[in-house]
Structure formats: C-alpha cells, structure tokens
PDB file of C-alpha atoms in Angstrom:
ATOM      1  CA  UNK A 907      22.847  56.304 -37.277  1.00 69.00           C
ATOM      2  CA  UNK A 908      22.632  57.320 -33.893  1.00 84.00           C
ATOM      3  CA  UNK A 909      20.440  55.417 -31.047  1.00 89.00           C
ATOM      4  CA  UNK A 910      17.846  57.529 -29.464  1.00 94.00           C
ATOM      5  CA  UNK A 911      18.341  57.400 -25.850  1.00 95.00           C
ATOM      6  CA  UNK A 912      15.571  55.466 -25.302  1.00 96.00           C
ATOM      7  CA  UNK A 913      17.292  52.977 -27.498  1.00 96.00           C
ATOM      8  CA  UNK A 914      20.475  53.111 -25.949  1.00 97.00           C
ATOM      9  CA  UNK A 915      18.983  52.338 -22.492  1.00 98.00           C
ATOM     10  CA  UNK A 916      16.928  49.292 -24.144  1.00 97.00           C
ATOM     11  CA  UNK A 917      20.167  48.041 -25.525  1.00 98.00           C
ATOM     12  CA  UNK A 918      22.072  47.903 -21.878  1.00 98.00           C
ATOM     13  CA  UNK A 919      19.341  46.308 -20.096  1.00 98.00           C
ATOM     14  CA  UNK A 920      19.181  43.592 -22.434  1.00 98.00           C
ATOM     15  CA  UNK A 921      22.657  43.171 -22.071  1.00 98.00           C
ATOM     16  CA  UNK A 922      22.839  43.160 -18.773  1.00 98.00           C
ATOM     17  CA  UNK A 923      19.492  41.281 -18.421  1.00 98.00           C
ATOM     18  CA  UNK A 924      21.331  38.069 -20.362  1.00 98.00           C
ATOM     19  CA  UNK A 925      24.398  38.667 -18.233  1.00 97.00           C
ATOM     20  CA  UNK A 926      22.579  38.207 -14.671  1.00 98.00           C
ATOM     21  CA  UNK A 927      20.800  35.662 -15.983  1.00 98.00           C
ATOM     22  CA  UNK A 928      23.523  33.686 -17.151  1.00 97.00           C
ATOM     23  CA  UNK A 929      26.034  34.451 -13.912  1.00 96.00           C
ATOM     24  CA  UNK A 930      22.420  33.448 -11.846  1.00 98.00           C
ATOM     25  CA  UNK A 931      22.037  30.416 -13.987  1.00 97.00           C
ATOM     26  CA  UNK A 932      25.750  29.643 -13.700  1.00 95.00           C
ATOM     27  CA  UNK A 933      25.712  30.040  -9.969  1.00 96.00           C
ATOM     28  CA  UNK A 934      22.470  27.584  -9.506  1.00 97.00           C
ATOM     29  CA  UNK A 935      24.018  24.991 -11.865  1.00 96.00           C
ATOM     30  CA  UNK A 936      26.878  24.864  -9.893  1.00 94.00           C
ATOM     31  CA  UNK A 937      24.605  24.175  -6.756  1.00 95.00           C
ATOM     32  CA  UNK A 938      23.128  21.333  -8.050  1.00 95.00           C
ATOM     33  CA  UNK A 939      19.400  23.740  -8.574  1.00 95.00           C
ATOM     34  CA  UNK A 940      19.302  23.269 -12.184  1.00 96.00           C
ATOM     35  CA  UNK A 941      19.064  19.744 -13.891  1.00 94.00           C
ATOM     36  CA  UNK A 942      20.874  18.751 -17.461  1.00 91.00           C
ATOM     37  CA  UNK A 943      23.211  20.665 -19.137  1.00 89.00           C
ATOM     38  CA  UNK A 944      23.800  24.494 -19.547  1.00 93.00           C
ATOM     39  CA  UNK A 945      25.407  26.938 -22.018  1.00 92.00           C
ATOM     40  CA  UNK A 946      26.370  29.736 -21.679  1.00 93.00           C
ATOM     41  CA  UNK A 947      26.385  33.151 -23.165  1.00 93.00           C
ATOM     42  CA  UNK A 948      27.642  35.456 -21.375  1.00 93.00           C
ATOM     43  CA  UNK A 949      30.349  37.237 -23.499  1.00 92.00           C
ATOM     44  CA  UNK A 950      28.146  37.559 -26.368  1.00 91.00           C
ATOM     45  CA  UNK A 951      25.357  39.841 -25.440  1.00 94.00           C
ATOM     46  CA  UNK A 952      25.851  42.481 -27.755  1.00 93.00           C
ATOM     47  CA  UNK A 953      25.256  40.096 -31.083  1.00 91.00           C
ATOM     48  CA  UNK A 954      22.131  38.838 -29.577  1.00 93.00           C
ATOM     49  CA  UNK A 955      20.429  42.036 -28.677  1.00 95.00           C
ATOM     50  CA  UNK A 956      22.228  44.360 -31.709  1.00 93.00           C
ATOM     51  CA  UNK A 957      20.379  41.625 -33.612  1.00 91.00           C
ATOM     52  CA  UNK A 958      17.163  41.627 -32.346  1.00 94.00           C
ATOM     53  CA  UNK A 959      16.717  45.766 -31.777  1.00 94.00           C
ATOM     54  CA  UNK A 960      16.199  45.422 -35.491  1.00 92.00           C
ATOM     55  CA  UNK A 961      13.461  42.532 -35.288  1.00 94.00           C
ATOM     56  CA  UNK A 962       9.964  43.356 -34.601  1.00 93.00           C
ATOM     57  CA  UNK A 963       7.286  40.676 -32.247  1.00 92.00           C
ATOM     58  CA  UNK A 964       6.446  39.183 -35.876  1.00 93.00           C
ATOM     59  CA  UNK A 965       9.758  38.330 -36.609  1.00 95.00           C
ATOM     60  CA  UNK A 966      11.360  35.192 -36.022  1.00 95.00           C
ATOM     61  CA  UNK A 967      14.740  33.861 -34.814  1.00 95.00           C
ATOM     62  CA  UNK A 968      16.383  30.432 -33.879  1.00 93.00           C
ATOM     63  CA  UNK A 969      18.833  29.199 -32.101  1.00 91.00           C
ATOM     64  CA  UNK A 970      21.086  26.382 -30.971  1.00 87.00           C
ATOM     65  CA  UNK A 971      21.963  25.207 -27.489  1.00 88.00           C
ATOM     66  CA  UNK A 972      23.231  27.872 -25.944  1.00 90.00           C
ATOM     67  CA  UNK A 973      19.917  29.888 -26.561  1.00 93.00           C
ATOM     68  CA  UNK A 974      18.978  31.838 -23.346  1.00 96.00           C
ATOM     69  CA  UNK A 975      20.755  35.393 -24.957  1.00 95.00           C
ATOM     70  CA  UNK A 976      18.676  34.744 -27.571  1.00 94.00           C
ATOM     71  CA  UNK A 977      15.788  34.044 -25.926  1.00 97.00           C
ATOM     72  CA  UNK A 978      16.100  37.268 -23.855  1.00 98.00           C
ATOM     73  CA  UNK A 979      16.709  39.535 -26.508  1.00 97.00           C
ATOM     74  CA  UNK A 980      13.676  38.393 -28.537  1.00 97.00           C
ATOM     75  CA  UNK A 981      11.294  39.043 -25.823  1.00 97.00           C
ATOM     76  CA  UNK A 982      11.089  35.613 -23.770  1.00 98.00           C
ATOM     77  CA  UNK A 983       9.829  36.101 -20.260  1.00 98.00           C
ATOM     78  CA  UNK A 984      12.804  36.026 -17.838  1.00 98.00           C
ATOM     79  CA  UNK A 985      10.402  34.186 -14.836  1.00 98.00           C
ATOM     80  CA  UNK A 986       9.191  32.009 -17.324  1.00 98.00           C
ATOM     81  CA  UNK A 987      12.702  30.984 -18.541  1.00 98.00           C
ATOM     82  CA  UNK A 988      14.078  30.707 -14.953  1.00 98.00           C
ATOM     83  CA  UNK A 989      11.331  28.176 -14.151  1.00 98.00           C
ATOM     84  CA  UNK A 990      12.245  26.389 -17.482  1.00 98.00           C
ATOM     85  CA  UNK A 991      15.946  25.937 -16.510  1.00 98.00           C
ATOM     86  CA  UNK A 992      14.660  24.529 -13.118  1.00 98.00           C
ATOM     87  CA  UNK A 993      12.392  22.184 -14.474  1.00 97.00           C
ATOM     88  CA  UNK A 994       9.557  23.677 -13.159  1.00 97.00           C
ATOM     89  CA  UNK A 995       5.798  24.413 -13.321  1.00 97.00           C
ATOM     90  CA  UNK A 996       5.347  27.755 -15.323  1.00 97.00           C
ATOM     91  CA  UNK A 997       7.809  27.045 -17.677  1.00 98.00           C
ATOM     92  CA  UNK A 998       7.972  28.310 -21.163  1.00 97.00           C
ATOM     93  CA  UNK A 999       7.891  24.591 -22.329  1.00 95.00           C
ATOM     94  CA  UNK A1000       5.890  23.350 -19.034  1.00 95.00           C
ATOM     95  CA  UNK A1001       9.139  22.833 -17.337  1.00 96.00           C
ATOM     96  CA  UNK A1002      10.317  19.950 -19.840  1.00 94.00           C
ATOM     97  CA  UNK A1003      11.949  21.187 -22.417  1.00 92.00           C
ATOM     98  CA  UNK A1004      15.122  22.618 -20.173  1.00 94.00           C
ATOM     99  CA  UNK A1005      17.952  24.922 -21.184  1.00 94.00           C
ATOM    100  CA  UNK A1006      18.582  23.728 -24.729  1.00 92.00           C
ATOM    101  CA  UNK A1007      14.754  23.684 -25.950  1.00 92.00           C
ATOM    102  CA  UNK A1008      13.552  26.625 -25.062  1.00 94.00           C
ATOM    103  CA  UNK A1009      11.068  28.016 -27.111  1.00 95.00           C
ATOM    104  CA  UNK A1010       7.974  30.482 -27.369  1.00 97.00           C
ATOM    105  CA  UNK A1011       6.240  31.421 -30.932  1.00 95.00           C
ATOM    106  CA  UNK A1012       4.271  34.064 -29.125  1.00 96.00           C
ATOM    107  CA  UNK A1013       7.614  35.829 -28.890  1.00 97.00           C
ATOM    108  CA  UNK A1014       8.905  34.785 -32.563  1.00 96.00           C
ATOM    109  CA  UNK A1015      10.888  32.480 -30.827  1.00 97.00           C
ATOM    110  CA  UNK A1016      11.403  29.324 -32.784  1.00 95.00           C
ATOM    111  CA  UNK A1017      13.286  27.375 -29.953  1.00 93.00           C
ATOM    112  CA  UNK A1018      16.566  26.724 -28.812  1.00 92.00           C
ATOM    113  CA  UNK A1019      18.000  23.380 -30.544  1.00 87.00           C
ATOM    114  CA  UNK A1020      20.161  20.947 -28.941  1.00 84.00           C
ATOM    115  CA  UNK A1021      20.768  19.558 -33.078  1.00 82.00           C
ATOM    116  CA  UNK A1022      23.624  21.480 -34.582  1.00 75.00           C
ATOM    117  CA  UNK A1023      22.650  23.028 -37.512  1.00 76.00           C
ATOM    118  CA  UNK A1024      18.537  21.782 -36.514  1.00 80.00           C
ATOM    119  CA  UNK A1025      17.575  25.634 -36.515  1.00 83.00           C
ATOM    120  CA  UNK A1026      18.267  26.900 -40.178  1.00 82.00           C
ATOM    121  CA  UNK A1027      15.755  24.396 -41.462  1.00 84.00           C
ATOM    122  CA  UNK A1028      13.011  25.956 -39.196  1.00 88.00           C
ATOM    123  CA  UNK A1029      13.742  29.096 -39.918  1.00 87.00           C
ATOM    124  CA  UNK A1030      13.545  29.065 -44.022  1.00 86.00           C
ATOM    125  CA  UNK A1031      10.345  27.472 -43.725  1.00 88.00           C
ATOM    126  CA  UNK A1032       9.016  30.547 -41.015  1.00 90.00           C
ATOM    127  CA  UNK A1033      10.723  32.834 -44.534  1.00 88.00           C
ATOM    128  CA  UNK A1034       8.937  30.835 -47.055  1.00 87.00           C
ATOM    129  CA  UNK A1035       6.050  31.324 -44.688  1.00 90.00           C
ATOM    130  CA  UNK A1036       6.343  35.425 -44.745  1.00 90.00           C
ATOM    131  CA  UNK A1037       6.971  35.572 -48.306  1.00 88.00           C
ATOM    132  CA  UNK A1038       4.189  33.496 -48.969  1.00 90.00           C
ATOM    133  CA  UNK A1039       1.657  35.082 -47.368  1.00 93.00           C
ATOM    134  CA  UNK A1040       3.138  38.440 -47.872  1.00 93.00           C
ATOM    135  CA  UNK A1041       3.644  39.613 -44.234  1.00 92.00           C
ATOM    136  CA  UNK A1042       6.416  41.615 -44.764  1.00 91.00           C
ATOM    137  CA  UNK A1043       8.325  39.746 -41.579  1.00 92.00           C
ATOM    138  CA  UNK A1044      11.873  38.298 -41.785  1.00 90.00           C
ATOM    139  CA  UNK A1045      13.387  35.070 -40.358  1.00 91.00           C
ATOM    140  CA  UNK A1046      16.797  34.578 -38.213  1.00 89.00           C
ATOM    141  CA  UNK A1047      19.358  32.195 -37.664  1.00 84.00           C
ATOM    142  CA  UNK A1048      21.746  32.401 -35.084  1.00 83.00           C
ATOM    143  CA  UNK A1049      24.570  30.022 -34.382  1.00 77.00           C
ATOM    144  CA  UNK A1050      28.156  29.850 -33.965  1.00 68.00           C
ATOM    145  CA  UNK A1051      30.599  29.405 -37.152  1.00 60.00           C
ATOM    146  CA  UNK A1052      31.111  25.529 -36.715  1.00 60.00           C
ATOM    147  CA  UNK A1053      27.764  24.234 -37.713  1.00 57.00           C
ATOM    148  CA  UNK A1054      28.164  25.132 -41.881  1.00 56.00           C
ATOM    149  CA  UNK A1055      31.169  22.414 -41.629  1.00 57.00           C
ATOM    150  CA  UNK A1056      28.684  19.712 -39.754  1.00 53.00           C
ATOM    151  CA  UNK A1057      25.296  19.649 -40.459  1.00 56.00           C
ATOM    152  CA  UNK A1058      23.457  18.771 -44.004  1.00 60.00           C
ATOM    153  CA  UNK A1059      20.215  20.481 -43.465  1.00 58.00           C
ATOM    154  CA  UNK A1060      22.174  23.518 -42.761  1.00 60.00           C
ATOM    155  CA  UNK A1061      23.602  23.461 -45.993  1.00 61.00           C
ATOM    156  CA  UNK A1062      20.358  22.336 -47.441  1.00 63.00           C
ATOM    157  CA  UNK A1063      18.543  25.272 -45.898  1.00 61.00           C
ATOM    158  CA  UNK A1064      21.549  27.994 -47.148  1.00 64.00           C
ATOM    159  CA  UNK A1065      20.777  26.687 -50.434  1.00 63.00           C
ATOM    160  CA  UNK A1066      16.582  26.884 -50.486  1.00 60.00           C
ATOM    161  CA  UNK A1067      16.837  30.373 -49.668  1.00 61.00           C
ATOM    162  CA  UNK A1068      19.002  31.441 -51.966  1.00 57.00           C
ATOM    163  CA  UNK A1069      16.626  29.903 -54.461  1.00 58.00           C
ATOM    164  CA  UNK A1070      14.063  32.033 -52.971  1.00 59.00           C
ATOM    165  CA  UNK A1071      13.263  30.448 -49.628  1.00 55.00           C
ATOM    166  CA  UNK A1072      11.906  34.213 -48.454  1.00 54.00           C
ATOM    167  CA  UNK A1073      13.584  36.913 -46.395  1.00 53.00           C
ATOM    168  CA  UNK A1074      15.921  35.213 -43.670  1.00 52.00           C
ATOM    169  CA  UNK A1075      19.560  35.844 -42.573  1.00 54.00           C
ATOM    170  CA  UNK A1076      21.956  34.018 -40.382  1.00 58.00           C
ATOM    171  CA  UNK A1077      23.883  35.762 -37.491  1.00 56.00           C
ATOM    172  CA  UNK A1078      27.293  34.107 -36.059  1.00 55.00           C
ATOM    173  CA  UNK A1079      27.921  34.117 -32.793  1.00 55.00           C
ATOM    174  CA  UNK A1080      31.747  34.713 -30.869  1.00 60.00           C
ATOM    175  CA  UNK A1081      33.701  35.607 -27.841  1.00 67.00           C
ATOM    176  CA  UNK A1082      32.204  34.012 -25.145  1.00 76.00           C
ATOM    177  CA  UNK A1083      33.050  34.155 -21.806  1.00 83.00           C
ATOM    178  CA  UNK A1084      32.460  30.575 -21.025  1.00 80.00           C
ATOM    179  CA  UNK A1085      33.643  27.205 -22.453  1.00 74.00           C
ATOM    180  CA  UNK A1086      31.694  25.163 -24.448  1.00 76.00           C
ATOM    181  CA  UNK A1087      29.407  24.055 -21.807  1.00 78.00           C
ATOM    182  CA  UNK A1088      29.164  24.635 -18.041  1.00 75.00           C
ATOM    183  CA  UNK A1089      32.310  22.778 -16.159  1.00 77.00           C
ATOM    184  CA  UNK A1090      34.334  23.220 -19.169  1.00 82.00           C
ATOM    185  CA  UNK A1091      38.043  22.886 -18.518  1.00 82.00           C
ATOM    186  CA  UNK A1092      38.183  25.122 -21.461  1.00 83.00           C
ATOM    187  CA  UNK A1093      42.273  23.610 -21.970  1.00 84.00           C
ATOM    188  CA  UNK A1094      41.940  24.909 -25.780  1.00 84.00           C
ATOM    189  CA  UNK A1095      42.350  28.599 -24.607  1.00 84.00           C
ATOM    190  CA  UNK A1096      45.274  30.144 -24.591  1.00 87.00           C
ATOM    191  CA  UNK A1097      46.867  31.766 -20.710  1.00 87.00           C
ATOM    192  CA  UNK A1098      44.818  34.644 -19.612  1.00 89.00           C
ATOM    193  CA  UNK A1099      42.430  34.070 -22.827  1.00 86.00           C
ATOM    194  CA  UNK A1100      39.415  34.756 -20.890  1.00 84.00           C
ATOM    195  CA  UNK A1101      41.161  37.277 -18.424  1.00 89.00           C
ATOM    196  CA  UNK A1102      42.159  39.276 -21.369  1.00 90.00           C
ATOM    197  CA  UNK A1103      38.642  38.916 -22.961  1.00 87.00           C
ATOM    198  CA  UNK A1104      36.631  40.307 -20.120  1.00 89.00           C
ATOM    199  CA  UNK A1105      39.115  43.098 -19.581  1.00 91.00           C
ATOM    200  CA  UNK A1106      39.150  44.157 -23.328  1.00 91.00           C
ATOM    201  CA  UNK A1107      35.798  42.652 -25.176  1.00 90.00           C
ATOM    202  CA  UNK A1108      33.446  43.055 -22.618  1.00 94.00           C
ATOM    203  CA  UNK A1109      30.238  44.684 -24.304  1.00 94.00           C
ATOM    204  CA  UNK A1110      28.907  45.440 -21.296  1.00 97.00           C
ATOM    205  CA  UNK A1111      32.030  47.161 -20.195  1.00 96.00           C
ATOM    206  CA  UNK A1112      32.636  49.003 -23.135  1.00 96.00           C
ATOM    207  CA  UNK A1113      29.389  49.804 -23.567  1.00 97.00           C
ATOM    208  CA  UNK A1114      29.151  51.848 -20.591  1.00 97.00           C
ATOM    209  CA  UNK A1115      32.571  53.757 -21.210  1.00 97.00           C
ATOM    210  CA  UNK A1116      31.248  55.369 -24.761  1.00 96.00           C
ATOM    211  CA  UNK A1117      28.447  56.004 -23.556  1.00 97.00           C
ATOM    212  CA  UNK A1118      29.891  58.032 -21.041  1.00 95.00           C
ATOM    213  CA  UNK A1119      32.447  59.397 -23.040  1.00 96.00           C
ATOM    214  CA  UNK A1120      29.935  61.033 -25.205  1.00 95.00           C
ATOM    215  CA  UNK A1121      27.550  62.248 -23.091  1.00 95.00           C
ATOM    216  CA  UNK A1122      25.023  60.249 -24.230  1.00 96.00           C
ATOM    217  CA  UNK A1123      23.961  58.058 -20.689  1.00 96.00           C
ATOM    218  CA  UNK A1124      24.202  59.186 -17.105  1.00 96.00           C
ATOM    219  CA  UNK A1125      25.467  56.759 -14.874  1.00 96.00           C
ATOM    220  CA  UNK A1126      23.144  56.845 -12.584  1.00 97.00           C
ATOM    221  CA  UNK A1127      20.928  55.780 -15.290  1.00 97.00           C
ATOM    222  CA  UNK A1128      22.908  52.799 -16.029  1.00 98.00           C
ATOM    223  CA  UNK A1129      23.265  52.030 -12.376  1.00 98.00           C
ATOM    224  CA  UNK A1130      19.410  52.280 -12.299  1.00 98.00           C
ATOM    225  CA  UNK A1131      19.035  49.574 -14.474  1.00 98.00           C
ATOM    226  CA  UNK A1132      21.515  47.249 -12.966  1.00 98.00           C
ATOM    227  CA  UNK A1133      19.558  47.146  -9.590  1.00 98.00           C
ATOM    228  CA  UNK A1134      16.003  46.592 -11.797  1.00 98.00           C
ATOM    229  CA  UNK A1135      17.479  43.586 -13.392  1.00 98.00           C
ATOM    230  CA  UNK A1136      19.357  42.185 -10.542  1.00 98.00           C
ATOM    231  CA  UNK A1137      15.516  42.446  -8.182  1.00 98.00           C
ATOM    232  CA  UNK A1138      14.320  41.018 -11.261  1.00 98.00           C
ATOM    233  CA  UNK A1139      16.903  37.751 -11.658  1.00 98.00           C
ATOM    234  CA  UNK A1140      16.138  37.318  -7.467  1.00 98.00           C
ATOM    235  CA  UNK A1141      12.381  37.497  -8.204  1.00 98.00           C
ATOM    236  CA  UNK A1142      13.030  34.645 -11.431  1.00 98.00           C
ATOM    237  CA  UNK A1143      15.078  32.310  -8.787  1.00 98.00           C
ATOM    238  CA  UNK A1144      12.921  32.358  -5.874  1.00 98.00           C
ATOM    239  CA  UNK A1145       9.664  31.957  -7.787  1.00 98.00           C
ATOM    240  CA  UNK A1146      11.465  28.848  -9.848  1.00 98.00           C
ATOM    241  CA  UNK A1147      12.468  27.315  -6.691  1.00 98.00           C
ATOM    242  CA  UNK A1148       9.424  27.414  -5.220  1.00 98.00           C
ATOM    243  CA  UNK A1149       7.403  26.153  -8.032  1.00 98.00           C
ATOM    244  CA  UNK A1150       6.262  22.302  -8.343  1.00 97.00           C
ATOM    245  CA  UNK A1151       7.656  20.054 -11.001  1.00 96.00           C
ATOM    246  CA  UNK A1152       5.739  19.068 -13.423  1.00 96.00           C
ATOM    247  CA  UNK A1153       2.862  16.628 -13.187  1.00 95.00           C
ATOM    248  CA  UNK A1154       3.483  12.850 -14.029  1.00 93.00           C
ATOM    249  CA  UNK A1155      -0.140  13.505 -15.840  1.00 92.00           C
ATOM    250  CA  UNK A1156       2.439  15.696 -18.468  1.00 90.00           C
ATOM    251  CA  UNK A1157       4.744  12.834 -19.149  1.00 85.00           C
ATOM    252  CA  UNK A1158       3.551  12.144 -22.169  1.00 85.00           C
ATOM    253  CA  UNK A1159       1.807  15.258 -23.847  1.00 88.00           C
ATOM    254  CA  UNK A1160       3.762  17.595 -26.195  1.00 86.00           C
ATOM    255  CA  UNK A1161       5.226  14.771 -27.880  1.00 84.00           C
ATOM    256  CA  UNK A1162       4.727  13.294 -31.781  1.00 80.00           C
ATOM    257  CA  UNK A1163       3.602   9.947 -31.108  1.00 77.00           C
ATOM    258  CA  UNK A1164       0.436   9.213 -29.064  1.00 73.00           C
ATOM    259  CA  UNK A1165       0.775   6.273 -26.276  1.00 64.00           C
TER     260      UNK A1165
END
C-alpha cells in the first residue's frame, strides 16, 4: 500500500525530528549540558516511526534505554523531552527521571527503562488491560535482540501473552549509528562499519532519494521540513537551558516509599 502524501511527509519529519534531536542531544552531552548517561538512536529512525504510523494516541509502547526515537515517534513533546535530558523544570518526569526514564501515559508512552528486558512486563499487563476491558487498543515492545537471552521477565512476559495476555507485539531494533552508549569506543565494529552504514543504511538518506525518484515528494518540501525541525530542536535547547532545576521540595515525591 501506498502512503498518502500527507503520510509520507509525517514519516520524514519524524525521522528527521529523532535525528536532530539526537545529533542536538549528542552535541550538549559532549559539552558537559546534559547530566547521566545517553543513548542514542540515531540510525534507527525508520523502525521507530514505521512502527508507530500504525499506532493510534490509545495505543501503547515501551522501551529500553535508548528511548528518545521512541518517545518521539509516539507523540512525546520534543520541549518537554529536551528539558528532561537537562534535568530541568518542565520535564516530562519533572526533570528527574533523565534520558533512560522517560515516560508520558498521556502519549501511550509507558517509559523508557534503564532494566533490560523491564519493558515487556509493562506492556502485557497495558494488553491484558485492552483485552479486558475491550478497548480495541494494542500494546508494544520495542528493544534490541539481546534482551530475550538476559532477562526472565522477558521471557515470562513472551509466554503470558501467548497464553492470552491480549493484543501486544514486540519490535527489534538495529543499525545504529552510535555505540552502545555516548563515548563509546565502539572497538567491536569492524573498519569503516559506521562510514559504510551512514553512506548505505541511512533511512533518512534513502528516504529522500525514492521519494524523489518517484515523484512522490518535492524537495523543497523536504527541505521545508528540515528548517521546521531544526528552529524547533534550537527552541527545545534554549528553553531547557534556561529552565530551573528542580526543587529540593521534589526530592522525595514520585517515589514508592513515603519518608
């Protein structure tokens, strides 16, 4: 089936929306902007929003620790995200959570999950949830192809919804651009790996030659949307950087145990 154009230009500028985001968030990290640990996913844009084009707001997905793709593609606010990553006021999680917990059920958005294989779990019980009360919504795991060898609850969640744990699916994740975390020597890839990579899988890339190639996109209207998502990243930045931190008042809220 064919994508309207309508879809088509929905599908680059989430793309390209999770690749500014993560060069951006790359670029800050490296300054010293952004606290913790971040993980990329640039590479992998086209999984996460192919995905999620087939998802509607009820749906739900989760993720692991390199989540902000995800997080994009399901509908997260990009300002609110920035200031998340900064450890900020106006943060999806209040500015505490950071880059591996991010998170926002408005959006179907289970959270990001810094426990590998700590998603599927979450999102059999949002299935048993649907079928349950006969919704009609679906559930989604995303997560690259090492955590079926290293976590039990994944296992244990693969096998409650075969036995009728409700509608969910899991997605796999490859080809990233980036190691396995920010500053990764990446010394397990082979020479010109990740040249070769962004020269021949880049979704972005190819995306915009068949697209071209068939008629079906202008260029112009491609180049449209990279300068509305690049004002948009610049507008994310500044406003994180010029938000507060948290409150020591919020220290202890949003937690399981009361002090």
């Amino acid at each position: 089936m064919q994508l309207s154009r309508e879809e088509l230009i929905r599908a680059y500028r989430g793309m390209v929306t999770i690749r500014r985001f993560e060069e951006r968030v790359q670029e800050e990290f490296s300054k010293g902007g952004i606290p913790g640990f971040v993980h990329l996913y640039a590479g992998e844009e086209a999984s996460a929003i192919g995905m999620c084009l087939h998802l509607g707001p009820k749906d739900y997905i989760a993720s692991t620790h390199r989540g902000h793709g995800h997080s994009i593609a399901k509908g997260c606010d990009i300002v609110g995200m920035m200031h998340e990553l900064f450890g900020r006021q106006g943060g999806l999680c209040g500015g505490k959570g950071g880059s591996m917990h991010i998170a926002d059920l408005d959006q179907g958005m289970l959270g990001a999950n810094g426990i590998v294989g700590g998603g599927p779990p979450l999102v059999v019980g949002a299935a048993l949830t649907a079928k349950t009360l006969g919704t009609g919504t679906v559930a989604v795991k995303v997560n690259g192809d090492d955590f079926f060898e290293v976590h039990e609850a994944a296992r244990e969640a693969i096998e409650r919804a075969r036995a009728g744990g409700g509608p969910s699916a899991i997605e796999v994740d490859t080809c990233r651009f980036y190691g396995h975390h920010s500053g990764d020597a990446q010394l397990y890839r082979g020479k010109d790996e990740v040249k070769r990579l962004r020269e021949e899988r880049d979704c972005i890339k190819n995306f915009r030659r068949r697209v071209a190639e068939a008629a079906l996109l202008e260029t112009d209207a491609l180049d449209a949307v990279d300068a509305e998502i690049a004002d948009l990243i610049e507008r994310a930045v500044a406003s994180a950087q010029a938000a507060p931190p948290p409150p020591e008042s919020e220290l202890l809220t949003d937690v399981y145990v009361s002090y």
